[in-house]
GROMACS .gro file of C-alpha atoms in nm:
model
  426
    1MET     CA    1   6.760   1.107   2.428
    2THR     CA    2   6.780   1.561   2.366
    3SER     CA    3   6.483   1.467   2.111
    4THR     CA    4   6.299   1.226   2.347
    5THR     CA    5   6.261   1.573   2.634
    6SER     CA    6   6.244   1.838   2.339
    7ASN     CA    7   5.957   1.636   2.250
    8ALA     CA    8   5.769   1.617   2.570
    9SER     CA    9   5.819   1.970   2.650
   10THR     CA   10   5.658   2.049   2.371
   11ALA     CA   11   5.379   1.808   2.450
   12ARG     CA   12   5.258   1.965   2.772
   13ASN     CA   13   5.350   2.286   2.616
   14VAL     CA   14   5.062   2.329   2.415
   15PRO     CA   15   4.861   2.587   2.485
   16PRO     CA   16   4.513   2.522   2.595
   17PHE     CA   17   4.197   2.505   2.365
   18PRO     CA   18   4.066   2.836   2.348
   19PRO     CA   19   3.635   2.750   2.481
   20GLU     CA   20   3.499   2.979   2.168
   21LEU     CA   21   3.609   2.691   1.971
   22TRP     CA   22   3.457   2.419   2.190
   23LEU     CA   23   3.165   2.600   2.184
   24LYS     CA   24   3.121   2.604   1.807
   25ILE     CA   25   3.291   2.276   1.778
   26PHE     CA   26   2.946   2.119   2.019
   27SER     CA   27   2.767   2.310   1.857
   28LEU     CA   28   2.799   2.214   1.473
   29ALA     CA   29   2.828   1.824   1.621
   30THR     CA   30   2.499   1.939   1.816
   31ASP     CA   31   2.285   2.098   1.592
   32VAL     CA   32   1.977   2.016   1.370
   33PRO     CA   33   1.901   2.261   1.063
   34GLY     CA   34   1.583   2.464   1.210
   35LEU     CA   35   1.503   2.260   1.514
   36LEU     CA   36   1.473   2.601   1.651
   37SER     CA   37   1.249   2.759   1.406
   38CYS     CA   38   0.902   2.782   1.376
   39ASP     CA   39   0.887   2.553   1.043
   40GLY     CA   40   1.084   2.272   1.215
   41PRO     CA   41   1.413   2.121   1.094
   42THR     CA   42   1.326   2.138   0.749
   43PRO     CA   43   0.942   2.291   0.622
   44SER     CA   44   0.797   2.015   0.483
   45ASP     CA   45   0.392   1.959   0.282
   46LEU     CA   46   0.339   1.662   0.444
   47PRO     CA   47   0.100   1.597   0.712
   48LEU     CA   48   0.185   1.708   1.069
   49SER     CA   49   0.184   1.376   1.199
   50LEU     CA   50   0.447   1.244   0.903
   51VAL     CA   51   0.681   1.565   0.944
   52LYS     CA   52   0.654   1.543   1.331
   53GLU     CA   53   0.786   1.148   1.311
   54HIS     CA   54   1.043   1.235   1.130
   55GLU     CA   55   1.154   1.531   1.402
   56HIS     CA   56   1.160   1.321   1.727
   57GLY     CA   57   1.420   1.070   1.512
   58LEU     CA   58   1.622   1.379   1.471
   59LEU     CA   59   1.587   1.507   1.832
   60LYS     CA   60   1.671   1.174   1.953
   61GLU     CA   61   1.939   1.129   1.704
   62SER     CA   62   2.100   1.473   1.850
   63LEU     CA   63   2.075   1.367   2.207
   64ILE     CA   64   2.316   1.107   2.195
   65THR     CA   65   2.532   1.331   2.035
   66LYS     CA   66   2.467   1.558   2.375
   67ARG     CA   67   2.459   1.300   2.632
   68ASN     CA   68   2.816   1.139   2.436
   69ILE     CA   69   2.971   1.448   2.463
   70VAL     CA   70   2.911   1.558   2.865
   71LEU     CA   71   3.041   1.206   2.924
   72VAL     CA   72   3.339   1.284   2.840
   73SER     CA   73   3.529   1.533   3.097
   74ARG     CA   74   3.416   1.758   3.335
   75THR     CA   75   3.549   2.064   3.097
   76TRP     CA   76   3.310   1.916   2.836
   77HIS     CA   77   3.019   1.869   3.047
   78ALA     CA   78   3.032   2.177   3.216
   79LEU     CA   79   3.082   2.377   2.783
   80ALA     CA   80   2.851   2.128   2.649
   81THR     CA   81   2.569   2.094   2.925
   82GLU     CA   82   2.373   2.390   2.688
   83PHE     CA   83   2.361   2.295   2.385
   84LEU     CA   84   2.234   1.910   2.587
   85TYR     CA   85   1.902   2.108   2.725
   86ARG     CA   86   1.851   2.337   2.498
   87SER     CA   87   1.568   2.107   2.284
   88VAL     CA   88   1.383   1.885   2.609
   89LEU     CA   89   1.261   1.525   2.498
   90VAL     CA   90   1.056   1.360   2.733
   91THR     CA   91   0.839   0.980   2.633
   92HIS     CA   92   0.787   0.885   2.955
   93PRO     CA   93   0.627   1.029   3.330
   94ALA     CA   94   0.861   0.792   3.483
   95THR     CA   95   1.121   1.013   3.350
   96LEU     CA   96   1.000   1.337   3.485
   97SER     CA   97   1.110   1.363   3.846
   98SER     CA   98   1.512   1.309   3.703
   99LEU     CA   99   1.438   1.543   3.505
  100LEU     CA  100   1.283   1.765   3.692
  101ALA     CA  101   1.569   1.706   4.012
  102THR     CA  102   1.798   1.821   3.784
  103LEU     CA  103   1.648   2.100   3.652
  104ASN     CA  104   1.572   2.213   4.050
  105SER     CA  105   1.972   2.139   4.066
  106ARG     CA  106   2.212   2.456   4.120
  107PRO     CA  107   2.576   2.552   4.232
  108SER     CA  108   2.542   2.769   4.503
  109GLY     CA  109   2.583   3.171   4.432
  110ALA     CA  110   2.590   3.053   4.114
  111ALA     CA  111   2.399   3.267   3.777
  112LEU     CA  112   2.087   3.231   3.680
  113SER     CA  113   2.190   3.052   3.394
  114ALA     CA  114   2.333   2.806   3.548
  115HIS     CA  115   1.996   2.632   3.638
  116VAL     CA  116   2.006   2.443   3.252
  117GLY     CA  117   1.658   2.477   3.196
  118TRP     CA  118   1.718   2.831   3.130
  119TRP     CA  119   1.939   2.721   2.802
  120THR     CA  120   1.641   2.547   2.658
  121ARG     CA  121   1.406   2.664   2.402
  122ARG     CA  122   1.209   2.344   2.254
  123LEU     CA  123   1.000   2.143   2.486
  124ASP     CA  124   0.824   1.803   2.306
  125VAL     CA  125   0.612   1.605   2.549
  126LEU     CA  126   0.578   1.285   2.342
  127MET     CA  127   0.392   0.997   2.583
  128GLN     CA  128   0.090   0.843   2.358
  129ASP     CA  129   0.167   0.490   2.504
  130ASP     CA  130   0.134   0.567   2.902
  131ARG     CA  131  -0.140   0.648   3.086
  132CYS     CA  132  -0.058   0.959   3.277
  133GLU     CA  133  -0.161   1.024   3.640
  134ALA     CA  134  -0.258   1.363   3.802
  135THR     CA  135   0.037   1.322   3.947
  136ASP     CA  136   0.274   1.272   3.626
  137TYR     CA  137   0.108   1.698   3.507
  138ALA     CA  138   0.176   1.782   3.868
  139LEU     CA  139   0.530   1.758   3.777
  140LEU     CA  140   0.499   1.863   3.410
  141ALA     CA  141   0.315   2.153   3.519
  142ASN     CA  142   0.710   2.216   3.804
  143ILE     CA  143   0.901   2.150   3.502
  144ILE     CA  144   0.785   2.398   3.287
  145ARG     CA  145   0.790   2.649   3.552
  146ARG     CA  146   1.169   2.615   3.457
  147PHE     CA  147   1.174   2.679   3.180
  148PRO     CA  148   1.165   3.070   3.119
  149ASN     CA  149   1.274   3.124   2.798
  150LEU     CA  150   1.062   2.821   2.640
  151SER     CA  151   1.054   2.900   2.252
  152ILE     CA  152   0.827   2.616   2.076
  153VAL     CA  153   0.620   2.330   2.232
  154ASN     CA  154   0.448   2.023   2.142
  155LEU     CA  155   0.252   1.818   2.366
  156SER     CA  156   0.094   1.471   2.285
  157MET     CA  157  -0.081   1.339   2.539
  158PRO     CA  158  -0.277   1.024   2.716
  159MET     CA  159  -0.627   1.079   2.876
  160LEU     CA  160  -0.608   1.113   3.238
  161PRO     CA  161  -0.678   0.740   3.396
  162TYR     CA  162  -1.070   0.812   3.516
  163ASN     CA  163  -1.120   1.090   3.257
  164ASP     CA  164  -1.405   1.149   3.077
  165CYS     CA  165  -1.328   1.023   2.770
  166TRP     CA  166  -1.576   1.327   2.543
  167LEU     CA  167  -1.329   1.628   2.807
  168ARG     CA  168  -1.087   1.519   2.737
  169GLN     CA  169  -0.913   1.840   2.891
  170LEU     CA  170  -0.495   1.913   2.956
  171PRO     CA  171  -0.461   2.025   3.302
  172GLN     CA  172  -0.533   2.417   3.379
  173SER     CA  173  -0.178   2.368   3.572
  174VAL     CA  174  -0.009   2.246   3.235
  175VAL     CA  175  -0.110   2.569   3.041
  176MET     CA  176  -0.066   2.798   3.317
  177ALA     CA  177   0.241   2.692   3.359
  178LEU     CA  178   0.300   2.753   3.024
  179ALA     CA  179   0.132   3.145   3.063
  180GLU     CA  180   0.290   3.235   3.363
  181SER     CA  181   0.668   3.067   3.270
  182CYS     CA  182   0.688   3.183   2.937
  183GLY     CA  183   0.444   3.366   2.772
  184PRO     CA  184   0.655   3.601   2.669
  185SER     CA  185   0.903   3.373   2.449
  186LEU     CA  186   0.636   3.159   2.265
  187ARG     CA  187   0.689   3.169   1.924
  188VAL     CA  188   0.516   2.757   1.827
  189PHE     CA  189   0.229   2.574   2.070
  190ASP     CA  190   0.049   2.274   1.908
  191CYS     CA  191  -0.096   2.004   2.102
  192SER     CA  192  -0.249   1.894   1.720
  193GLU     CA  193  -0.168   1.503   1.793
  194SER     CA  194  -0.256   1.553   2.147
  195ILE     CA  195  -0.581   1.313   2.349
  196LEU     CA  196  -0.546   1.608   2.603
  197ARG     CA  197  -0.645   1.973   2.480
  198PRO     CA  198  -0.645   2.329   2.703
  199CYS     CA  199  -1.035   2.397   2.760
  200ARG     CA  200  -1.088   2.713   2.502
  201GLU     CA  201  -1.117   2.973   2.861
  202ASP     CA  202  -0.748   2.807   2.937
  203LEU     CA  203  -0.644   2.802   2.595
  204MET     CA  204  -0.764   3.235   2.483
  205THR     CA  205  -0.548   3.299   2.842
  206LEU     CA  206  -0.219   3.148   2.732
  207ILE     CA  207  -0.222   3.287   2.391
  208ALA     CA  208  -0.297   3.623   2.596
  209ALA     CA  209  -0.003   3.576   2.740
  210ALA     CA  210   0.162   3.534   2.435
  211PRO     CA  211   0.152   3.786   2.225
  212ASN     CA  212   0.408   3.692   1.996
  213LEU     CA  213   0.350   3.354   1.944
  214SER     CA  214   0.384   3.288   1.520
  215VAL     CA  215   0.217   2.909   1.554
  216LEU     CA  216  -0.085   2.784   1.654
  217ARG     CA  217  -0.213   2.441   1.641
  218CYS     CA  218  -0.476   2.371   1.863
  219PRO     CA  219  -0.751   2.333   1.605
  220ILE     CA  220  -0.971   2.141   1.866
  221CYS     CA  221  -1.032   2.232   2.251
  222SER     CA  222  -1.195   2.049   2.533
  223PRO     CA  223  -1.507   2.143   2.670
  224SER     CA  224  -1.492   2.184   3.060
  225ALA     CA  225  -1.770   2.097   3.307
  226GLY     CA  226  -1.793   2.451   3.381
  227ASP     CA  227  -1.762   2.608   3.043
  228LYS     CA  228  -1.914   2.971   3.053
  229SER     CA  229  -2.190   3.120   2.852
  230PRO     CA  230  -2.154   3.286   2.515
  231SER     CA  231  -2.132   3.629   2.733
  232ALA     CA  232  -1.902   3.552   2.972
  233ARG     CA  233  -1.669   3.403   2.753
  234LEU     CA  234  -1.336   3.545   2.742
  235ASP     CA  235  -1.257   3.700   2.368
  236VAL     CA  236  -0.985   3.630   2.117
  237PRO     CA  237  -0.715   3.777   2.210
  238VAL     CA  238  -0.617   4.011   1.824
  239MET     CA  239  -0.239   3.789   1.754
  240THR     CA  240  -0.039   4.024   1.558
  241LYS     CA  241   0.273   3.809   1.528
  242LEU     CA  242   0.069   3.462   1.441
  243GLN     CA  243   0.153   3.403   1.126
  244SER     CA  244   0.013   2.971   1.083
  245VAL     CA  245  -0.323   2.825   1.225
  246SER     CA  246  -0.451   2.516   1.212
  247LEU     CA  247  -0.842   2.487   1.237
  248MET     CA  248  -1.179   2.303   1.194
  249SER     CA  249  -1.452   2.432   1.113
  250VAL     CA  250  -1.727   2.263   1.301
  251PHE     CA  251  -1.499   2.395   1.635
  252LEU     CA  252  -1.463   2.724   1.495
  253ARG     CA  253  -1.651   2.887   1.828
  254ASP     CA  254  -1.430   2.911   2.006
  255TYR     CA  255  -1.207   3.123   1.714
  256LEU     CA  256  -1.480   3.361   1.667
  257PRO     CA  257  -1.421   3.714   1.869
  258ASP     CA  258  -1.680   3.850   2.013
  259ASP     CA  259  -1.714   4.123   1.665
  260ARG     CA  260  -1.777   3.908   1.434
  261ASN     CA  261  -1.646   4.146   1.143
  262ALA     CA  262  -1.314   4.232   1.345
  263ASN     CA  263  -0.985   4.046   1.238
  264HIS     CA  264  -0.796   3.893   1.490
  265PHE     CA  265  -0.522   3.737   1.285
  266PRO     CA  266  -0.381   4.030   1.102
  267ALA     CA  267  -0.103   3.822   1.020
  268LEU     CA  268  -0.171   3.527   0.918
  269ARG     CA  269  -0.003   3.355   0.627
  270LYS     CA  270  -0.095   2.986   0.649
  271LEU     CA  271  -0.440   2.839   0.686
  272THR     CA  272  -0.457   2.475   0.772
  273TYR     CA  273  -0.825   2.331   0.801
  274ASP     CA  274  -1.002   2.011   0.799
  275CYS     CA  275  -1.253   1.996   0.533
  276ILE     CA  276  -1.532   1.921   0.785
  277PRO     CA  277  -1.823   2.220   0.788
  278PRO     CA  278  -2.150   2.108   0.830
  279PRO     CA  279  -2.422   2.346   0.648
  280PHE     CA  280  -2.532   2.515   0.960
  281LEU     CA  281  -2.174   2.617   0.982
  282ASP     CA  282  -2.136   2.734   0.633
  283HIS     CA  283  -2.178   3.090   0.612
  284THR     CA  284  -1.985   3.149   0.974
  285TRP     CA  285  -1.668   2.998   0.806
  286LYS     CA  286  -1.703   3.115   0.491
  287HIS     CA  287  -1.725   3.528   0.650
  288PHE     CA  288  -1.465   3.419   0.879
  289VAL     CA  289  -1.216   3.297   0.592
  290LYS     CA  290  -1.322   3.564   0.383
  291LEU     CA  291  -1.246   3.855   0.686
  292SER     CA  292  -0.909   3.678   0.825
  293CYS     CA  293  -0.736   3.511   0.514
  294ALA     CA  294  -0.700   3.724   0.262
  295ASN     CA  295  -0.383   3.758   0.277
  296VAL     CA  296  -0.275   3.395   0.310
  297THR     CA  297  -0.036   3.247   0.074
  298THR     CA  298  -0.025   2.869   0.178
  299VAL     CA  299  -0.316   2.687   0.228
  300HIS     CA  300  -0.290   2.264   0.365
  301LEU     CA  301  -0.633   2.160   0.315
  302ASP     CA  302  -0.675   1.791   0.480
  303TYR     CA  303  -0.982   1.622   0.303
  304SER     CA  304  -1.012   1.245   0.441
  305LEU     CA  305  -1.392   1.349   0.579
  306GLN     CA  306  -1.547   1.395   0.270
  307ALA     CA  307  -1.659   1.283  -0.029
  308ASP     CA  308  -1.762   1.518  -0.326
  309SER     CA  309  -1.732   1.851  -0.233
  310LEU     CA  310  -1.364   1.905  -0.297
  311GLN     CA  311  -1.426   2.196  -0.522
  312LYS     CA  312  -1.683   2.343  -0.327
  313GLU     CA  313  -1.371   2.424  -0.109
  314LEU     CA  314  -1.121   2.530  -0.374
  315ASP     CA  315  -1.403   2.766  -0.509
  316LEU     CA  316  -1.434   2.914  -0.110
  317LEU     CA  317  -1.069   2.983  -0.135
  318GLY     CA  318  -1.030   3.116  -0.468
  319GLU     CA  319  -1.323   3.397  -0.327
  320CYS     CA  320  -1.145   3.430   0.019
  321CYS     CA  321  -0.738   3.412  -0.021
  322SER     CA  322  -0.706   3.614  -0.350
  323SER     CA  323  -0.271   3.578  -0.232
  324LEU     CA  324  -0.252   3.175  -0.250
  325ASN     CA  325   0.018   3.060  -0.397
  326ASP     CA  326   0.011   2.724  -0.294
  327LEU     CA  327  -0.268   2.465  -0.200
  328VAL     CA  328  -0.167   2.128  -0.070
  329ILE     CA  329  -0.423   1.886  -0.040
  330TYR     CA  330  -0.437   1.554   0.173
  331ILE     CA  331  -0.640   1.283   0.045
  332ARG     CA  332  -0.746   0.914   0.146
  333SER     CA  333  -0.661   0.770  -0.200
  334TRP     CA  334  -0.630   0.937  -0.566
  335THR     CA  335  -0.990   0.864  -0.640
  336GLU     CA  336  -1.127   1.168  -0.465
  337ILE     CA  337  -0.928   1.389  -0.705
  338LYS     CA  338  -1.231   1.487  -0.926
  339PRO     CA  339  -1.183   1.524  -1.342
  340ASN     CA  340  -1.222   1.895  -1.405
  341LEU     CA  341  -1.164   2.029  -1.050
  342THR     CA  342  -1.109   2.415  -1.130
  343LEU     CA  343  -0.805   2.604  -0.844
  344PRO     CA  344  -0.789   2.934  -0.718
  345PRO     CA  345  -0.657   3.142  -1.001
  346SER     CA  346  -0.365   3.245  -0.798
  347VAL     CA  347  -0.238   2.974  -0.690
  348SER     CA  348   0.125   2.835  -0.921
  349TYR     CA  349   0.178   2.551  -0.673
  350LEU     CA  350  -0.025   2.202  -0.595
  351GLY     CA  351   0.125   1.925  -0.370
  352LEU     CA  352  -0.081   1.619  -0.346
  353HIS     CA  353  -0.043   1.318  -0.056
  354SER     CA  354  -0.288   1.042  -0.117
  355LYS     CA  355  -0.269   0.833   0.285
  356LEU     CA  356  -0.315   0.488   0.071
  357ARG     CA  357   0.030   0.414   0.017
  358GLU     CA  358   0.006   0.148  -0.238
  359ALA     CA  359  -0.208   0.235  -0.455
  360PRO     CA  360  -0.377  -0.030  -0.779
  361ALA     CA  361  -0.371   0.094  -1.100
  362PHE     CA  362  -0.664   0.240  -1.197
  363HIS     CA  363  -0.586   0.484  -0.889
  364PHE     CA  364  -0.334   0.651  -1.071
  365LYS     CA  365  -0.520   0.616  -1.416
  366GLN     CA  366  -0.782   0.842  -1.287
  367LEU     CA  367  -0.498   1.055  -1.095
  368PHE     CA  368  -0.367   1.143  -1.397
  369ALA     CA  369  -0.678   1.207  -1.572
  370ALA     CA  370  -0.799   1.516  -1.342
  371LEU     CA  371  -0.439   1.604  -1.373
  372ARG     CA  372  -0.545   1.665  -1.735
  373THR     CA  373  -0.880   1.850  -1.675
  374ILE     CA  374  -0.722   2.083  -1.369
  375SER     CA  375  -0.784   2.435  -1.429
  376GLY     CA  376  -0.557   2.684  -1.293
  377SER     CA  377  -0.458   3.001  -1.499
  378LYS     CA  378  -0.115   3.055  -1.299
  379LEU     CA  379  -0.026   2.603  -1.206
  380ASN     CA  380   0.341   2.562  -1.326
  381THR     CA  381   0.372   2.302  -1.095
  382VAL     CA  382   0.183   1.964  -0.959
  383ARG     CA  383   0.393   1.763  -0.697
  384LEU     CA  384   0.348   1.422  -0.583
  385LEU     CA  385   0.461   1.468  -0.172
  386HIS     CA  386   0.520   1.136  -0.027
  387ALA     CA  387   0.833   0.925  -0.118
  388ASP     CA  388   0.663   0.622  -0.106
  389THR     CA  389   0.403   0.702  -0.362
  390VAL     CA  390   0.703   0.796  -0.589
  391GLU     CA  391   0.825   0.475  -0.509
  392ASP     CA  392   0.509   0.331  -0.590
  393LEU     CA  393   0.457   0.446  -0.916
  394ARG     CA  394   0.849   0.370  -1.071
  395GLU     CA  395   0.844   0.091  -0.917
  396ASN     CA  396   0.520  -0.127  -0.985
  397HIS     CA  397   0.371   0.089  -1.254
  398ARG     CA  398   0.634   0.230  -1.453
  399SER     CA  399   0.472   0.165  -1.763
  400LEU     CA  400   0.145   0.336  -1.701
  401LEU     CA  401   0.362   0.620  -1.607
  402GLU     CA  402   0.506   0.626  -1.900
  403SER     CA  403   0.193   0.584  -2.083
  404GLU     CA  404  -0.013   0.841  -1.883
  405LEU     CA  405   0.210   1.153  -1.915
  406ALA     CA  406   0.309   1.042  -2.330
  407ASP     CA  407  -0.078   1.068  -2.310
  408SER     CA  408  -0.086   1.435  -2.108
  409ALA     CA  409   0.196   1.617  -2.313
  410SER     CA  410   0.007   1.763  -2.532
  411SER     CA  411  -0.301   1.914  -2.238
  412ILE     CA  412  -0.088   1.936  -1.945
  413THR     CA  413   0.111   2.260  -1.910
  414PHE     CA  414   0.240   2.204  -1.565
  415ARG     CA  415   0.531   1.996  -1.422
  416ILE     CA  416   0.452   1.690  -1.245
  417GLU     CA  417   0.693   1.689  -0.938
  418ASP     CA  418   0.815   1.374  -0.752
  419HIS     CA  419   0.906   1.410  -0.341
  420GLU     CA  420   1.215   1.635  -0.393
  421GLY     CA  421   1.133   1.872  -0.696
  422HIS     CA  422   1.214   1.660  -0.963
  423LEU     CA  423   1.013   1.593  -1.256
  424LEU     CA  424   0.860   1.286  -1.165
  425LEU     CA  425   0.912   1.120  -1.478
  426ALA     CA  426   1.305   1.272  -1.589
   0.00000   0.00000   0.00000
């Protein structure tokens, strides 16, 4: 009897668990490494669409854990709310009203930090499968205004009903909400996967309000019905913190400053672009790359829309980007990698990605034929980037892989790696 009483007394007198330790536990339980960094959870050389698909899967898994934690008790809810709203994922227009109502709620007399939107650092709006009404975008703009500390914004938006299929303009209210509410904190703005895009003037207003922007992915601006003449357009701001930009040479005009000889991207280190330069823009594109990309160390080149001019792009990079170390090329199939390619002399790493996942044997034969004749004075690594390609080679073309690597042993001086950085045939 005495022992039972003693044990009960001890249980009642256990000191409370310090809130600081609970916060640390919640942080570890809900964290996705790199989720709030500019490069994502794990920096990847895969095409951006695949990277974002992976990120959204991680976001959803993390949100399930966060929701389970805040439902345990009132104490846990109070402690874990900041983790629940640190990243916000919107996938359906129907959730916008309830999200705004939550963001507007705050206990009477509470401090600014009691607004749950104060904690939000990342916003992903992924609504590809639903048509949004104008009222939905108005709600989204109001939601963004509740996020004063946003750092990362990813938008993938459907068209407005009856919107001109060419204009495809992201409503100005959404862009202005970003500029006015969280411009100084914004580090990443990405609408590369979106049907709706800012018009050029709205985008210039946004980046002028975001002096700390590090990553900009808006390769296509939407024309607007009231587009101004070139002499009246806003000038491109000097972006001293911008390290990564995605462009399309055919839409380069949107990013050209009034002074064509001025470098407005002095900190640029990574360039992503689609290889579709028409002849009438060749000189302008080359001048821009030479001026603004001289210190670029990484280039991701999408070669999906051209047939026979890859060497021309490699020559351009070799001439203009003397600091280039990592080159990643996305192609439709391995047959687009031709023999006797000459890489920029500074490149030591070449990543290759084919959009054709299961290729016939002769595609792989052509790939290895090209690798046997490729020239690159500093090249030490070639990596096949997609796991499906590696699995296809190892499972369905094993004998071909062994034969090709044996034939290449005397002519290839660089490593050929799988998607994880291991030797393709260990």
